[in-house]
Tab-separated table of C-alpha atoms in Angstrom:
chain	number	residue	atom	x	y	z
A	1	MET	CA	0.000	0.000	0.000
A	2	LYS	CA	2.859	2.357	0.801
A	3	LYS	CA	4.427	1.660	-2.582
A	4	ILE	CA	1.163	2.413	-4.389
A	5	PHE	CA	0.806	5.685	-2.453
A	6	THR	CA	4.369	6.677	-3.381
A	7	LEU	CA	3.720	6.026	-7.063
A	8	LEU	CA	0.531	8.049	-6.943
A	9	PHE	CA	2.342	10.903	-5.220
A	10	MET	CA	5.077	10.908	-7.865
A	11	GLY	CA	2.447	10.935	-10.577
A	12	MET	CA	0.814	13.960	-8.958
A	13	ALA	CA	4.175	15.761	-8.781
A	14	LEU	CA	4.866	15.146	-12.446
A	15	ALA	CA	1.397	16.288	-13.428
A	16	ALA	CA	1.918	19.498	-11.460
A	17	ASN	CA	4.905	20.342	-13.678
A	18	ALA	CA	3.058	19.685	-16.929
A	19	THR	CA	2.479	22.696	-19.193
A	20	ASP	CA	0.044	22.762	-22.087
A	21	TYR	CA	0.778	24.650	-25.312
A	22	THR	CA	-1.838	25.365	-27.975
A	23	ASP	CA	-0.784	26.316	-31.497
A	24	ASP	CA	-0.951	25.145	-35.105
A	25	LEU	CA	0.412	21.696	-35.897
A	26	THR	CA	1.317	21.007	-39.531
A	27	VAL	CA	1.892	17.382	-40.509
A	28	THR	CA	3.484	16.632	-43.878
A	29	VAL	CA	3.604	13.355	-45.816
A	30	GLY	CA	5.243	13.824	-49.194
A	31	THR	CA	3.531	16.862	-50.694
A	32	ALA	CA	0.353	16.491	-48.612
A	33	THR	CA	-0.090	18.601	-45.494
A	34	LEU	CA	-2.649	18.642	-42.707
A	35	THR	CA	-2.833	21.672	-40.394
A	36	SER	CA	-4.930	21.910	-37.239
A	37	GLU	CA	-4.908	23.711	-33.902
A	38	THR	CA	-3.477	21.281	-31.385
A	39	THR	CA	-2.686	21.256	-27.684
A	40	VAL	CA	0.513	19.452	-26.686
A	41	SER	CA	1.993	19.063	-23.214
A	42	LEU	CA	5.502	19.211	-21.819
A	43	THR	CA	6.369	17.754	-18.415
A	44	GLN	CA	9.670	18.148	-16.595
A	45	ALA	CA	10.657	15.276	-14.323
A	46	GLU	CA	12.654	15.517	-11.103
A	47	ASP	CA	15.797	14.336	-12.928
A	48	GLY	CA	15.555	17.343	-15.267
A	49	THR	CA	14.433	15.428	-18.352
A	50	TYR	CA	11.208	16.167	-20.188
A	51	THR	CA	8.222	14.268	-21.571
A	52	PHE	CA	6.502	15.573	-24.694
A	53	THR	CA	2.960	14.415	-25.464
A	54	LEU	CA	1.222	14.934	-28.804
A	55	PRO	CA	-2.348	13.599	-28.611
A	56	ASP	CA	-4.519	12.387	-31.482
A	57	LEU	CA	-2.037	12.614	-34.348
A	58	TYR	CA	-3.586	12.508	-37.814
A	59	VAL	CA	-1.713	12.343	-41.134
A	60	LYS	CA	-2.931	12.866	-44.669
A	61	TYR	CA	-2.096	9.969	-46.966
A	62	LEU	CA	-3.362	10.275	-50.553
A	63	VAL	CA	-6.994	11.360	-50.035
A	64	MET	CA	-7.351	9.841	-46.554
A	65	ASN	CA	-6.876	11.414	-43.128
A	66	LEU	CA	-5.408	8.578	-41.101
A	67	ALA	CA	-5.818	8.540	-37.312
A	68	VAL	CA	-2.386	7.502	-36.034
A	69	GLY	CA	-2.655	7.886	-32.246
A	70	THR	CA	-0.952	9.636	-29.347
A	71	ILE	CA	2.822	10.136	-29.354
A	72	GLU	CA	4.601	10.340	-26.003
A	73	ILE	CA	8.361	10.889	-25.946
A	74	THR	CA	10.095	10.487	-22.584
A	75	GLY	CA	13.603	11.137	-21.273
A	76	ILE	CA	14.162	14.206	-23.455
A	77	GLU	CA	17.383	16.013	-22.588
A	78	GLY	CA	17.477	19.808	-22.256
A	79	THR	CA	20.453	21.960	-23.269
A	80	ASP	CA	20.979	25.675	-22.703
A	81	MET	CA	20.984	27.607	-26.009
A	82	GLY	CA	21.579	30.963	-24.334
A	83	ASN	CA	19.403	33.769	-22.942
A	84	GLY	CA	17.098	31.333	-21.166
A	85	ASN	CA	16.155	29.335	-24.286
A	86	ILE	CA	16.305	25.546	-23.894
A	87	LEU	CA	16.955	23.025	-26.675
A	88	LEU	CA	15.057	19.738	-26.289
A	89	SER	CA	16.198	16.774	-28.373
A	90	ALA	CA	15.594	13.034	-28.551
A	91	GLU	CA	15.955	10.176	-31.006
A	92	GLU	CA	14.313	6.959	-29.866
A	93	ASN	CA	11.712	4.284	-30.551
A	94	VAL	CA	8.249	5.171	-29.272
A	95	THR	CA	5.179	2.974	-28.852
A	96	ILE	CA	2.122	4.763	-30.237
A	97	GLN	CA	-0.901	4.848	-27.934
A	98	ASP	CA	-4.609	5.077	-28.694
A	99	GLY	CA	-5.857	8.594	-29.194
A	100	SER	CA	-8.386	10.239	-26.926
A	101	ASP	CA	-11.074	10.790	-29.554
A	102	GLU	CA	-14.272	9.333	-28.140
A	103	ASP	CA	-15.739	8.669	-31.577
A	104	GLU	CA	-16.031	4.869	-31.659
A	105	THR	CA	-15.747	4.851	-35.460
A	106	VAL	CA	-12.135	6.085	-35.279
A	107	THR	CA	-9.504	3.382	-35.769
A	108	TRP	CA	-6.062	4.363	-34.478
A	109	VAL	CA	-3.875	2.706	-37.107
A	110	GLY	CA	-0.672	3.202	-35.130
A	111	SER	CA	-1.892	1.843	-31.814
A	112	GLY	CA	0.734	-0.429	-30.233
A	113	MET	CA	3.186	0.159	-33.076
A	114	GLU	CA	6.808	0.862	-32.117
A	115	VAL	CA	8.254	3.513	-34.435
A	116	PRO	CA	11.501	5.494	-34.648
A	117	VAL	CA	11.019	9.164	-33.767
A	118	THR	CA	13.375	12.116	-34.102
A	119	PHE	CA	12.378	15.098	-31.988
A	120	GLY	CA	13.769	18.605	-31.567
A	121	ALA	CA	12.236	21.632	-29.878
A	122	VAL	CA	13.049	25.023	-28.427
A	123	LEU	CA	11.447	26.004	-25.144
A	124	GLY	CA	11.596	29.771	-25.342
A	125	ALA	CA	12.472	32.032	-22.446
A	126	ASP	CA	9.244	33.878	-23.285
A	127	GLY	CA	7.205	30.759	-22.472
A	128	THR	CA	6.604	29.596	-26.051
A	129	LEU	CA	7.323	26.175	-27.527
A	130	TYR	CA	8.471	25.355	-31.057
A	131	ALA	CA	8.860	21.690	-31.997
A	132	GLU	CA	9.787	19.554	-34.988
A	133	MET	CA	9.272	15.788	-35.175
A	134	SER	CA	9.653	13.048	-37.766
A	135	LEU	CA	8.438	9.460	-37.589
A	136	SER	CA	7.813	6.476	-39.844
A	137	ILE	CA	4.767	4.227	-39.570
A	138	THR	CA	3.638	1.185	-41.539
A	139	TYR	CA	0.033	1.318	-42.732
A	140	GLN	CA	-1.802	-1.994	-43.187
A	141	GLY	CA	1.492	-3.783	-42.699
A	142	VAL	CA	2.882	-2.942	-46.145
A	143	ILE	CA	2.815	0.826	-46.766
A	144	ASN	CA	5.589	2.894	-45.180
A	145	ILE	CA	4.557	6.458	-44.356
A	146	ASP	CA	7.250	8.982	-43.455
A	147	ALA	CA	5.682	11.951	-41.672
A	148	SER	CA	7.108	15.198	-40.331
A	149	ALA	CA	5.338	17.531	-37.939
A	150	VAL	CA	5.963	21.169	-37.000
A	151	PHE	CA	4.317	22.760	-33.976
A	152	GLY	CA	4.226	26.480	-33.238
A	153	SER	CA	6.497	29.232	-34.539
A	154	PRO	CA	10.295	29.494	-34.324
A	155	VAL	CA	11.793	31.403	-31.404
A	156	VAL	CA	13.264	34.652	-32.756
A	157	GLU	CA	15.034	37.382	-30.767
A	158	GLU	CA	15.647	40.930	-31.990
A	159	TYR	CA	18.765	42.834	-30.960
A	160	THR	CA	19.476	46.535	-31.295
A	161	GLY	CA	23.108	47.544	-31.352
A	162	THR	CA	25.977	49.191	-33.181
A	163	LEU	CA	26.684	47.925	-36.695
A	164	THR	CA	29.871	48.793	-38.556
A	165	ALA	CA	30.224	47.770	-42.206
A	166	VAL	CA	33.378	48.194	-44.272
A	167	ILE	CA	34.185	47.677	-47.950
A	168	GLY	CA	37.399	49.099	-49.329
A	169	ASP	CA	37.784	52.645	-47.985
A	170	GLY	CA	34.050	52.994	-47.259
A	171	THR	CA	32.906	52.638	-43.651
A	172	ILE	CA	29.484	53.115	-42.114
A	173	THR	CA	28.616	52.920	-38.416
A	174	GLU	CA	24.992	53.094	-37.332
A	175	GLU	CA	22.404	51.717	-34.955
A	176	ASP	CA	20.614	48.754	-36.484
A	177	ASN	CA	18.609	45.654	-35.627
A	178	VAL	CA	19.577	42.045	-36.230
A	179	TYR	CA	17.638	38.860	-35.524
A	180	LEU	CA	18.693	35.512	-34.102
A	181	THR	CA	16.491	32.447	-34.617
A	182	TYR	CA	16.868	29.431	-32.327
A	183	ASN	CA	16.452	26.319	-34.494
A	184	ALA	CA	15.080	22.978	-33.300
A	185	ASP	CA	18.221	21.172	-34.501
A	186	GLY	CA	20.374	23.188	-32.092
A	187	THR	CA	21.735	25.649	-34.658
A	188	TYR	CA	21.026	29.362	-35.044
A	189	THR	CA	20.024	31.648	-37.908
A	190	PHE	CA	21.329	35.215	-38.170
A	191	THR	CA	19.324	37.789	-40.145
A	192	LEU	CA	20.292	41.322	-41.155
A	193	LYS	CA	17.491	42.939	-43.146
A	194	ASN	CA	17.858	45.473	-45.963
A	195	PHE	CA	21.628	45.831	-45.622
A	196	VAL	CA	23.092	48.933	-47.327
A	197	LEU	CA	26.763	49.744	-47.937
A	198	TYR	CA	28.294	53.156	-48.572
A	199	ALA	CA	31.364	53.930	-50.659
A	200	ASP	CA	30.801	57.419	-49.186
A	201	GLU	CA	27.880	59.278	-47.616
A	202	ASN	CA	26.311	60.067	-50.974
A	203	SER	CA	26.789	56.661	-52.615
A	204	PRO	CA	24.475	54.046	-51.046
A	205	MET	CA	24.587	50.529	-52.435
A	206	GLY	CA	21.706	48.216	-51.573
A	207	VAL	CA	23.072	44.737	-50.799
A	208	GLY	CA	19.944	42.945	-49.530
A	209	THR	CA	18.856	40.748	-46.653
A	210	ILE	CA	21.507	38.442	-45.208
A	211	ASN	CA	20.255	35.137	-43.797
A	212	ILE	CA	22.882	32.808	-42.369
A	213	THR	CA	21.401	29.523	-41.184
A	214	GLY	CA	23.131	26.523	-39.669
A	215	ILE	CA	25.293	28.545	-37.262
A	216	GLU	CA	26.846	26.263	-34.662
A	217	GLY	CA	26.854	27.211	-30.984
A	218	THR	CA	29.242	25.921	-28.326
A	219	ASP	CA	28.752	26.551	-24.615
A	220	VAL	CA	32.055	27.656	-23.063
A	221	ASP	CA	31.634	28.364	-19.344
A	222	GLY	CA	28.154	29.779	-19.882
A	223	VAL	CA	29.061	31.843	-22.943
A	224	ILE	CA	27.779	30.623	-26.326
A	225	ASP	CA	30.442	30.778	-29.054
A	226	LEU	CA	28.883	31.126	-32.513
A	227	ALA	CA	30.640	29.938	-35.675
A	228	PHE	CA	29.809	29.500	-39.376
A	229	SER	CA	31.816	29.100	-42.577
A	230	ASP	CA	30.087	28.322	-45.873
A	231	SER	CA	28.571	29.971	-48.950
A	232	ILE	CA	25.200	31.711	-48.870
A	233	THR	CA	22.952	33.540	-51.322
A	234	ILE	CA	21.903	37.039	-50.278
A	235	ASP	CA	18.187	37.774	-50.686
A	236	ASP	CA	16.575	40.934	-52.015
A	237	GLY	CA	15.405	43.358	-49.352
A	238	ASP	CA	11.727	43.839	-48.602
A	239	VAL	CA	11.798	47.627	-49.130
A	240	ASP	CA	12.967	49.776	-52.041
A	241	SER	CA	16.741	49.805	-52.398
A	242	PRO	CA	18.350	53.279	-52.170
A	243	SER	CA	20.455	52.381	-55.225
A	244	GLY	CA	17.426	51.250	-57.244
A	245	TYR	CA	18.305	47.540	-57.055
A	246	TRP	CA	19.467	44.905	-54.597
A	247	LEU	CA	22.951	43.753	-55.539
A	248	GLY	CA	23.252	40.673	-53.334
A	249	SER	CA	20.897	38.400	-55.254
A	250	MET	CA	22.887	39.110	-58.446
A	251	LEU	CA	26.152	37.867	-56.953
A	252	GLY	CA	25.169	34.215	-56.603
A	253	PRO	CA	26.612	32.153	-53.737
A	254	VAL	CA	29.286	34.032	-51.785
A	255	PRO	CA	31.615	32.614	-49.089
A	256	VAL	CA	30.770	33.872	-45.605
A	257	THR	CA	32.564	33.462	-42.284
A	258	LEU	CA	30.817	34.343	-39.020
A	259	SER	CA	32.107	34.300	-35.464
A	260	GLY	CA	30.706	35.751	-32.288
A	261	THR	CA	29.548	35.282	-28.732
A	262	MET	CA	26.259	35.406	-26.858
A	263	ASP	CA	26.446	36.125	-23.144
A	264	ASP	CA	23.467	37.006	-20.946
A	265	GLY	CA	21.586	38.965	-23.614
A	266	ILE	CA	24.691	40.597	-25.090
A	267	ILE	CA	25.833	39.447	-28.515
A	268	THR	CA	28.891	40.292	-30.577
A	269	LEU	CA	29.066	39.160	-34.199
A	270	ASN	CA	31.769	39.461	-36.865
A	271	LEU	CA	31.029	38.665	-40.514
A	272	SER	CA	33.285	38.485	-43.537
A	273	ILE	CA	31.626	38.237	-46.965
A	274	GLU	CA	33.906	37.458	-49.913
A	275	ALA	CA	31.894	39.165	-52.667
A	276	PRO	CA	33.069	39.804	-56.259
A	277	ILE	CA	32.944	43.534	-55.492
A	278	GLY	CA	35.409	43.053	-52.635
A	279	THR	CA	35.511	41.797	-49.057
A	280	ILE	CA	32.652	43.111	-46.925
A	281	THR	CA	33.179	43.034	-43.175
A	282	VAL	CA	30.302	43.561	-40.775
A	283	ASN	CA	30.666	43.926	-37.004
A	284	PHE	CA	27.666	44.096	-34.675
A	285	THR	CA	27.537	44.380	-30.916
A	286	THR	CA	25.068	45.170	-28.163
A	287	ALA	CA	27.910	45.369	-25.652
A	288	GLU	CA	28.705	49.024	-26.344
A	289	ASP	CA	26.610	52.203	-26.389
A	290	THR	CA	24.222	51.948	-29.320
A	291	GLY	CA	23.026	54.664	-31.632
A	292	ILE	CA	24.843	57.143	-33.895
A	293	GLN	CA	26.366	59.744	-31.627
A	294	SER	CA	26.929	62.238	-34.465
A	295	VAL	CA	23.241	62.400	-35.381
A	296	ASN	CA	21.717	62.852	-31.946
A	297	ALA	CA	20.241	66.125	-33.151
A	298	ALA	CA	18.382	64.242	-35.848
A	299	THR	CA	16.979	61.695	-33.425
A	300	THR	CA	15.388	64.415	-31.303
A	301	ALA	CA	14.547	67.030	-33.950
A	302	LYS	CA	10.970	68.214	-33.900
A	303	ASP	CA	11.121	70.133	-37.175
A	304	GLY	CA	11.330	67.020	-39.402
A	305	ALA	CA	14.828	67.886	-40.653
A	306	ALA	CA	16.709	65.053	-42.385
A	307	TYR	CA	20.336	64.167	-41.693
A	308	THR	CA	22.779	61.958	-43.580
A	309	ILE	CA	24.253	58.877	-41.918
A	310	GLY	CA	27.339	61.028	-41.230
A	311	GLY	CA	25.289	63.534	-39.204
A	312	VAL	CA	25.193	66.340	-41.815
A	313	LYS	CA	21.876	68.070	-42.485
A	314	ALA	CA	20.680	66.744	-45.845
A	315	PRO	CA	19.646	69.193	-48.572
A	316	ALA	CA	16.253	68.814	-50.253
A	317	SER	CA	17.933	67.280	-53.317
A	318	TYR	CA	19.657	64.527	-51.291
A	319	LYS	CA	18.810	60.932	-52.287
A	320	GLY	CA	19.537	57.912	-50.130
A	321	ILE	CA	19.075	56.796	-46.510
A	322	VAL	CA	18.597	59.642	-44.022
A	323	ILE	CA	17.748	59.947	-40.326
A	324	GLN	CA	14.502	61.873	-39.833
A	325	ASN	CA	12.677	62.207	-36.508
A	326	GLY	CA	14.766	59.367	-35.146
A	327	ARG	CA	13.983	56.915	-37.977
A	328	LYS	CA	15.912	55.730	-41.018
A	329	VAL	CA	14.007	56.557	-44.207
A	330	ILE	CA	14.870	56.582	-47.909
A	331	ALA	CA	14.887	60.012	-49.546
A	332	LYS	CA	14.018	59.823	-53.253
């Protein structure tokens, strides 16, 4: 009797740590997708591992919506990705359980089936959950169905800091925003939107949006070291380019090297882009005072005056990026 009571007590403790998350779940088999609002649960055990439960999984196969069952993955390890974000990952065989649908006409085709499952998720510091999962089931004993599922939206953080870009003798230093996405495979994605270079203050050159995915992170005494070295293709920006076109997408794949650190909300990043027009270096940090000190007047002006990136009041005929009422705008 004492043993039964202890087991019940442990079950109550685990249940108390369970958190439900409701979001869209998209399940893909081949080119067929099935999207529905789903509630999943995540439970942390006393040993620090997690259990992920996905109830009532359905997949679309040809024209049929197949009821697979409930997926429960236990013993998931958690790893710190920095800034309070936790990576959850597991690769194991899971026995599919009956779903909870009370409709007696539903046949759970995966019930009792042991299947290999690969699972990755990011438990965001903001309380959100993003998860990716893949599994293979055998339908009617002969048809293999490989399914992948995505739950929620990726965890993305925005950073405001000082960005310095150099090409040849041209240098520009300004306050800008960059984005860091925490991927479910444990890597990171860096994004710099609508990147513009200057040969001088009056010669803007629209490069485009830089997306670097697959950045590796290594925890060194609580500091995450970021590293990447490969070729990427620069995308067009999502606003009008000050030079009339976005150059990056015309260059094709270009070699890029990235290094940096992430420490308690402070990031420092160094990029080197080997473009046909020359080597572009980009340095970004939130560790120092942000903003453009030479254009403080522009950031507080009430008269709507426009200033160049260099802090000089722009004439009415000036074309390019200017600071006006504290915002970067394109003068045409």
